[in-house]
Coordinates of C-alpha atoms in Angstrom, one line a residue:
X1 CA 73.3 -106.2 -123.6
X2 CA 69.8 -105.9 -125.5
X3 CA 68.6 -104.4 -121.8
X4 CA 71.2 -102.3 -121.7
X5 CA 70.4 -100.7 -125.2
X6 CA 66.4 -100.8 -124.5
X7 CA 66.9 -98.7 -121.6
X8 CA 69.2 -96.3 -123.3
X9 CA 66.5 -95.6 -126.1
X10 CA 63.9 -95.7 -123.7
X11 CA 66.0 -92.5 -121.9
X12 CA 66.8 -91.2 -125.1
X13 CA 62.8 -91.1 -125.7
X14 CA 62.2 -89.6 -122.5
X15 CA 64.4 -87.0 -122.9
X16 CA 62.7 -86.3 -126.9
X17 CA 59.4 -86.1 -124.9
X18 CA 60.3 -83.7 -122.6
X19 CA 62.0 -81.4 -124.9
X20 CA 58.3 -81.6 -127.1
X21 CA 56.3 -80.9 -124.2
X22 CA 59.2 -77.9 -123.4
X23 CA 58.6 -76.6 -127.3
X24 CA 55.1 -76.6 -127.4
X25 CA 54.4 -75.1 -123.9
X26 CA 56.4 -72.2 -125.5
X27 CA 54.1 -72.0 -127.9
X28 CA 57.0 -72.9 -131.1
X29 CA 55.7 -76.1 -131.9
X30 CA 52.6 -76.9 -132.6
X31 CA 50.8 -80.0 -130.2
X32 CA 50.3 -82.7 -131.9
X33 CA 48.7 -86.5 -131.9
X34 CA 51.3 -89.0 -131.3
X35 CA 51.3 -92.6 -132.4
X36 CA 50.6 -94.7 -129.3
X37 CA 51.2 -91.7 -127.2
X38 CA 48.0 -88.9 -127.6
X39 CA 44.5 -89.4 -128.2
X40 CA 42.6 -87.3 -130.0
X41 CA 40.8 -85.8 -127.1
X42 CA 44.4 -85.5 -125.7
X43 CA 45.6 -83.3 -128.8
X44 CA 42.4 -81.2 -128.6
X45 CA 43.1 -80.3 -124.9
X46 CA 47.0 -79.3 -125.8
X47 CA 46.0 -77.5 -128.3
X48 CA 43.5 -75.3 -126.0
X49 CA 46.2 -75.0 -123.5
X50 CA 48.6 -73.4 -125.9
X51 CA 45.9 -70.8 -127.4
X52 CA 44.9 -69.9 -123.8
X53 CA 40.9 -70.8 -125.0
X54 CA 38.4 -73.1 -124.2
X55 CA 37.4 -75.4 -127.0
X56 CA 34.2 -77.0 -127.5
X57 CA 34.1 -80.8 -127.0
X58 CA 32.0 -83.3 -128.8
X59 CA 31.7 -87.0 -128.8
X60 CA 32.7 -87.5 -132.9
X61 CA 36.1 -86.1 -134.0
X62 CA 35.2 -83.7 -136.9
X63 CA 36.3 -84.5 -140.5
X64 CA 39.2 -82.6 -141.4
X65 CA 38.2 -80.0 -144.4
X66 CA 39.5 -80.4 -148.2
X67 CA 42.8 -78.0 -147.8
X68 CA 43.6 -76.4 -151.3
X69 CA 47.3 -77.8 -152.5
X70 CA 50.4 -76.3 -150.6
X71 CA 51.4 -72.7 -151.9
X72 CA 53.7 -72.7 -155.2
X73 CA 57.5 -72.2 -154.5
X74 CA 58.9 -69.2 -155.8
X75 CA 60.5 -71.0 -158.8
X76 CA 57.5 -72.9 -159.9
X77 CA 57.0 -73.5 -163.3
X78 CA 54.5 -71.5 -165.7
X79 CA 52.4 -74.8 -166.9
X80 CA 52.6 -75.4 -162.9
X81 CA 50.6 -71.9 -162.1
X82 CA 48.2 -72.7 -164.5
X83 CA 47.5 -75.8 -163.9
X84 CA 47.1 -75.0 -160.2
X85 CA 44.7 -72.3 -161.5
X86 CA 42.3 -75.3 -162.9
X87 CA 42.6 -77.6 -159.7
X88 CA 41.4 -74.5 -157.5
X89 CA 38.4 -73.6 -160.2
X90 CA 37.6 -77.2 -159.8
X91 CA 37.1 -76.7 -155.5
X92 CA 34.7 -75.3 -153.7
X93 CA 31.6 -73.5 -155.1
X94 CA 33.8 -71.9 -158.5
X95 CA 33.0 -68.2 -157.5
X96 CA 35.8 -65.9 -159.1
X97 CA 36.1 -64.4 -155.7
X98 CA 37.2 -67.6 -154.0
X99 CA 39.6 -68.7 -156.5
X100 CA 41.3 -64.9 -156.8
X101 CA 41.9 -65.2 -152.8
X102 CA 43.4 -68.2 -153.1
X103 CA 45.5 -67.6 -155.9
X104 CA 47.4 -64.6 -153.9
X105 CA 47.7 -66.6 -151.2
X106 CA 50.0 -69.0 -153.3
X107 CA 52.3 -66.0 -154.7
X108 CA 51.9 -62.6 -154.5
X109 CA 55.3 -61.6 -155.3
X110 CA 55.2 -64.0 -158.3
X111 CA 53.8 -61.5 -161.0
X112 CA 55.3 -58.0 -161.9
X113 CA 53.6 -55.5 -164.9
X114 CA 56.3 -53.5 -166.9
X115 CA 56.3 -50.6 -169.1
X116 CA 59.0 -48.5 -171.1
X117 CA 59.4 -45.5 -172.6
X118 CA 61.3 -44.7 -175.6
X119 CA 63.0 -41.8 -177.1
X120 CA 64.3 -41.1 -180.5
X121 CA 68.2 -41.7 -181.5
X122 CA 70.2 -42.5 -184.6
X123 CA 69.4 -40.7 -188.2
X124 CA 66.4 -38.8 -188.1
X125 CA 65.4 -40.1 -184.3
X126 CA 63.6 -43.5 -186.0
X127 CA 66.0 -45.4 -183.6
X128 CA 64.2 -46.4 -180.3
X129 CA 66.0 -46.4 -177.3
X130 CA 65.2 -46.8 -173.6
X131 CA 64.6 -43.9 -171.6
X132 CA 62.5 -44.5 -168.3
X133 CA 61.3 -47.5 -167.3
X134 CA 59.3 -48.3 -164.9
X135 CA 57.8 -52.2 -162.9
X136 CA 55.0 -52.7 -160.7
X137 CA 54.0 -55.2 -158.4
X138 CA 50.8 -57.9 -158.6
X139 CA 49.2 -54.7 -155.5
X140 CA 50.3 -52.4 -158.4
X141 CA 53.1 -50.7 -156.3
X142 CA 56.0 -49.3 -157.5
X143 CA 59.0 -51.7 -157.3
X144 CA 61.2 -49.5 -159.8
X145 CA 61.1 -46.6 -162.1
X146 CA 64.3 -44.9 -163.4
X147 CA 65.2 -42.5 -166.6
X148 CA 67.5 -44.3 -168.2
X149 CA 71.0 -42.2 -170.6
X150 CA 70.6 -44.1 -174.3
X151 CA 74.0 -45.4 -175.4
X152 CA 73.4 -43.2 -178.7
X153 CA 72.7 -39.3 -178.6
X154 CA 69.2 -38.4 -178.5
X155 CA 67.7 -37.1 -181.0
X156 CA 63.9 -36.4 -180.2
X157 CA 62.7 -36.7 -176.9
X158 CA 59.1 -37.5 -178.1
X159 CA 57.8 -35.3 -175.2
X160 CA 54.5 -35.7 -176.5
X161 CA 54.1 -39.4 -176.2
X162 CA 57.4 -40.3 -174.0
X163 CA 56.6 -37.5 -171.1
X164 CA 60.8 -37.7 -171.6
X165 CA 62.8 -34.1 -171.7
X166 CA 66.2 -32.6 -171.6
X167 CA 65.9 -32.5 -167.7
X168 CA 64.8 -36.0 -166.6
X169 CA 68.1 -37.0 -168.3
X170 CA 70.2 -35.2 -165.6
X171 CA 70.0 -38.0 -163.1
X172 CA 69.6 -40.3 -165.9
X173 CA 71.4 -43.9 -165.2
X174 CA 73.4 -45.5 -168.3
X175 CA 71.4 -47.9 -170.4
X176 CA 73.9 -51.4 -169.1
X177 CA 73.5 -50.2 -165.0
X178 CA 69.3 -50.1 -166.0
X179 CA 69.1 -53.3 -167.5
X180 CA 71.3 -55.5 -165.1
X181 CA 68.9 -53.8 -162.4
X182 CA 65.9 -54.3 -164.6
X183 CA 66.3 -57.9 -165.9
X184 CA 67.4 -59.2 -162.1
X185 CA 63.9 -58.4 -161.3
X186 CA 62.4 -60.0 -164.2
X187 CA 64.2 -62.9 -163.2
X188 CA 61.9 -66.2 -162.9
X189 CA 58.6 -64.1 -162.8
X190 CA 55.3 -63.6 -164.7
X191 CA 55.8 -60.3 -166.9
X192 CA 52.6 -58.6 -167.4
X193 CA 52.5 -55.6 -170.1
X194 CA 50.8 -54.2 -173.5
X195 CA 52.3 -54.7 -176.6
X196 CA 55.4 -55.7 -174.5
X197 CA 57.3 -57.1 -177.2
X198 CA 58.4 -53.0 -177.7
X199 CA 59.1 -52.8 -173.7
X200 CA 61.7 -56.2 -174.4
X201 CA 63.1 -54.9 -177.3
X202 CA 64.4 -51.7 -175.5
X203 CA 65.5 -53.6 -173.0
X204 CA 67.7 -55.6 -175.5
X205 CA 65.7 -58.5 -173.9
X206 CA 63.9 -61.7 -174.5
X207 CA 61.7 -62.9 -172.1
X208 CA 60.3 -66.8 -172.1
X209 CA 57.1 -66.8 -173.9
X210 CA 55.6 -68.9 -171.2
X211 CA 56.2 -66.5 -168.5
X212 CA 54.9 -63.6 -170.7
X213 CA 51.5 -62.0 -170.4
X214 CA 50.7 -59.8 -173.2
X215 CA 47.7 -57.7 -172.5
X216 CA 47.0 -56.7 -176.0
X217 CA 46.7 -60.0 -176.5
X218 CA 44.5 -61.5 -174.6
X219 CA 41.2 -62.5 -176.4
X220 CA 39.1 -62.5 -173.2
X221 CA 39.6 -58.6 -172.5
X222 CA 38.4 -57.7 -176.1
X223 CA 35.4 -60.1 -176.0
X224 CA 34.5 -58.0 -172.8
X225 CA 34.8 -54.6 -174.1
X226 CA 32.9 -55.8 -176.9
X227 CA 35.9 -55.6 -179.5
X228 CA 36.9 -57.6 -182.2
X229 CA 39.3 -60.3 -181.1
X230 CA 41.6 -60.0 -184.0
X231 CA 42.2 -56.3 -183.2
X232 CA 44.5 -54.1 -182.2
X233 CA 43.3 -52.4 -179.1
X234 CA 45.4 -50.0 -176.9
X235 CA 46.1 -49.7 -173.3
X236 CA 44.0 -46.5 -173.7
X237 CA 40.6 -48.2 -175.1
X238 CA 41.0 -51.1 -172.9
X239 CA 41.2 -49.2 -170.0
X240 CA 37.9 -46.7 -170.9
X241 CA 36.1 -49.8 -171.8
X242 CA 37.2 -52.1 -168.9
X243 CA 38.4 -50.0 -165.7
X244 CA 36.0 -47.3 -166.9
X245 CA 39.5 -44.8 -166.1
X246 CA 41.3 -42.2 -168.6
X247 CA 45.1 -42.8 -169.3
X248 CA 47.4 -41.2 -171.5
X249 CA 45.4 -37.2 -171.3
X250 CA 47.0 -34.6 -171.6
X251 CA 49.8 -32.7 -173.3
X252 CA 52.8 -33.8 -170.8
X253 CA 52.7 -37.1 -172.5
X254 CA 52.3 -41.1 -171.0
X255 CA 53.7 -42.8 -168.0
X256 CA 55.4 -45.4 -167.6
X257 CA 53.7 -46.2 -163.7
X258 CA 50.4 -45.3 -165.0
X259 CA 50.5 -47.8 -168.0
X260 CA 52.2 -50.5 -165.8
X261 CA 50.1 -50.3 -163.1
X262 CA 47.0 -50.6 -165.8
X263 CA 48.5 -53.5 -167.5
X264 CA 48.2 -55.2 -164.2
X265 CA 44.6 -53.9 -163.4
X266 CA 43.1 -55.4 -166.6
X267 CA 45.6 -58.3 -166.6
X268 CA 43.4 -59.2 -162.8
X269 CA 40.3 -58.6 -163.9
X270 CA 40.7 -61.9 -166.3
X271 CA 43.2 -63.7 -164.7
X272 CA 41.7 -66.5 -163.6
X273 CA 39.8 -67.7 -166.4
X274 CA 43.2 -66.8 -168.2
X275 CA 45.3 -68.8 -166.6
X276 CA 42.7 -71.6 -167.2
X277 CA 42.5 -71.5 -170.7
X278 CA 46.3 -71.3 -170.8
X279 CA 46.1 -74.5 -168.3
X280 CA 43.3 -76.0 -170.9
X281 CA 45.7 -75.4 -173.8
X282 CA 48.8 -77.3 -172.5
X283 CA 49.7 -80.4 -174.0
X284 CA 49.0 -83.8 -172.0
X285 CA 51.6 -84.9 -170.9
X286 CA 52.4 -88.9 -172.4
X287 CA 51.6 -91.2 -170.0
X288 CA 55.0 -93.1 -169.0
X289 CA 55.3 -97.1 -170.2
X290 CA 56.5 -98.2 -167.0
X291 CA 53.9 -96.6 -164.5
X292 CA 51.0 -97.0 -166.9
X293 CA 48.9 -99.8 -165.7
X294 CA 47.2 -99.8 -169.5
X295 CA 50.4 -100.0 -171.8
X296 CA 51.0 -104.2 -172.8
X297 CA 55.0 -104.8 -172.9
X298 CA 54.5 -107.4 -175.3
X299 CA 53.2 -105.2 -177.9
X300 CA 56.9 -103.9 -178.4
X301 CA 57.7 -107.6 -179.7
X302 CA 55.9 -107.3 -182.8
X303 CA 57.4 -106.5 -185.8
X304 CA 56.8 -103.2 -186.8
X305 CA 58.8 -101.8 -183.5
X306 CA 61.9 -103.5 -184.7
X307 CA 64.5 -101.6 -186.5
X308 CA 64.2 -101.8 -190.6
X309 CA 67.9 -102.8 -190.9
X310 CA 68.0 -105.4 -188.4
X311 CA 64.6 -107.2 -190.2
X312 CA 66.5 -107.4 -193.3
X313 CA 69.7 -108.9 -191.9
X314 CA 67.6 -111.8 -190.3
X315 CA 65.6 -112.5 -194.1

C-alpha cells in the first residue's frame, strides 16, 4: 500500500541519517547543510564539533569567497593550462606572486625540464648520439639521469662539452631500455628545455609542439636580459643575465642536471606571463549555430548557402 511504501522510505531515510551523523562524528565526512533538514546556524555548530573549536557566531551568514576554478586533471589539455593561466591573472589583485601559488597548487607534477648529452659516432664522430640524459621536476629535483650505450661505436666522447668518458659508459644502459624509460615520463607533460629540438632528436623523438617549452625561445627572457629577440642566446648567457649564476665552467665539461634544472629556473621566472601570451595567442574558438543566441537560422535559406549544382538543376 502507498503507507506501507511511505514508511519503508521514511526508515530507509532514518537509517541514511544515522549513518551521516556516524560519518561525520568520525571526522570522514565533512557536516553539511541539508535541504529541509539543517540550518545554517545548525551546519556552523557541526562543523565546530568536528574541529574540536569554538567558532565565532554572528547574526548575518558571511558571503562565501570567489574560489579559483577546481585544480586541472592530470591529462588536461595545453590550450586548457593556459587558458587557466589568464582566468587566474584576471582574480584577485594580479600580483605575480598570487597567481604563481596558485598555479602549483593546480599541478605540480604537470611540468618536467630535460636535457641530453651527446657524443660523437659514425665517420669522423659528426653523428650525434645519446649519451646521458637527464629530467627534472617543476621543484627542480632529479626524477632521472642515466648514461646511456649508443647503438653505433663511439667515436669522440666530446669530454670537453659532453662531461662523457670511456668510464661513465661502464654502467651505461642501451639506447632502446633509455628511451622507453625516458619517453614514459614525457608522456602527457609540459617539456621544458633549451634548444630542445637537439635533446628530441637524440631521443629519436617528437614531442607535441603544444606541450613544448623552448627556452631559447621565449621572447620574454631576452627582452629581460636586455637581448635581441631574434637572437640566439644560450643557456649560459641567459642564466648570467637572469639567475645571476655560472653554468657550463670548467674543463670537465656540461651537465645534463645542471642545464635541466636551469631550463626550469628561467622557464619560472616568466611563466606566468608566458603561459598568458600563449593563452592570448590561441584561436577563438567558433561559436556553435545551435547554442548561439546571435546566429538567425533563416539566413541558411538564402541562396548563396545552397549547393552550385543543385541551383542549376532547378533553372
Amino acid at each position: 500500500s502507498p503507507q506501507g511504501r511511505s514508511k519503508k522510505k521514511s526508515r530507509k531515510h532514518q537509517r541514511f541519517l544515522e549513518r551521516r551523523a556516524l560519518l561525520e562524528q568520525k571526522g570522514l565526512l565533512s557536516p553539511r547543510g541539508r535541504l529541509g533538514s539543517q540550518s545554517p546556524e545548525a551546519g556552523l555548530e557541526a562543523l565546530t564539533k568536528a574541529n574540536g573549536t569554538t567558532a565565532p557566531r554572528c547574526d548575518k551568514v558571511p558571503k562565501p569567497k570567489r574560489i579559483v576554478p577546481a585544480s586541472l586533471s592530470p591529462s588536461a589539455s595545453p590550450d586548457s593550462i593556459a587558458r587557466h593561466h589568464s582566468v587566474l591573472l584576471s582574480q584577485g589583485n594580479g600580483s605575480s606572486k598570487r597567481v604563481r601559488t596558485s598555479s602549483l597548487v593546480l599541478r605540480p607534477g604537470k611540468y618536467v625540464a630535460i636535457d641530453c648529452e651527446m657524443v660523437g659516432t659514425g665517420p669522423q664522430g659528426r653523428l650525434s648520439e645519446l649519451a646521458r640524459c637527464s629530467v627534472v621536476n617543476y621543484e627542480g629535483d632529479v626524477i632521472y639521469d642515466k648514461y646511456v650505450q649508443p647503438e653505433l661505436p663511439i667515436v669522440d666522447y666530446r669530454t670537453r662539452w659532453s662531461g662523457i668518458t670511456k668510464q661513465h659508459m661502464k654502467n651505461a644502459i642501451p639506447f632502446k631500455a633509455a628511451q622507453a624509460e625516458i619517453l614514459k615520463i614525457l608522456k602527457d607533460k609540459i617539456v621544458v628545455g633549451h634548444a630542445i629540438h637537439n635533446d628530441f632528436q637524440a631521443l629519436k623523438y617528437f614531442h607535441p609542439k603544444d606541450r613544448t617549452r623552448d627556452t631559447s625561445q621565449i621572447p620574454v627572457l631576452k627582452k629581460r636580459a636586455g637581448l635581441p629577440v631574434r637572437a640566439n642566446v644560450s643557456l649560459k648567457n641567459l642564466a648570467r643575465h637572469l639567475l645571476h649564476k655560472k653554468i657550463q665552467v670548467g674543463c670537465k665539461g656540461h651537465s645534463s642536471v645542471e642545464d635541466a634544472q636551469t631550463a626550469m629556473e628561467l622557464y619560472r621566472l616568466v611563466e606566468v606571463q608566458w603561459e598568458k601570451e600563449l593563452a592570448n595567442s590561441l584561436p577563438p574558438r567558433p561559436p556553435s549555430p545551435i547554442t548561439d543566441p546571435t546566429a538567425d537560422s533563416s539566413q541558411y535559406l538564402d541562396d548563396q548557402y545552397w549547393p552550385t549544382d543543385l541551383m542549376a538543376s532547378g533553372l
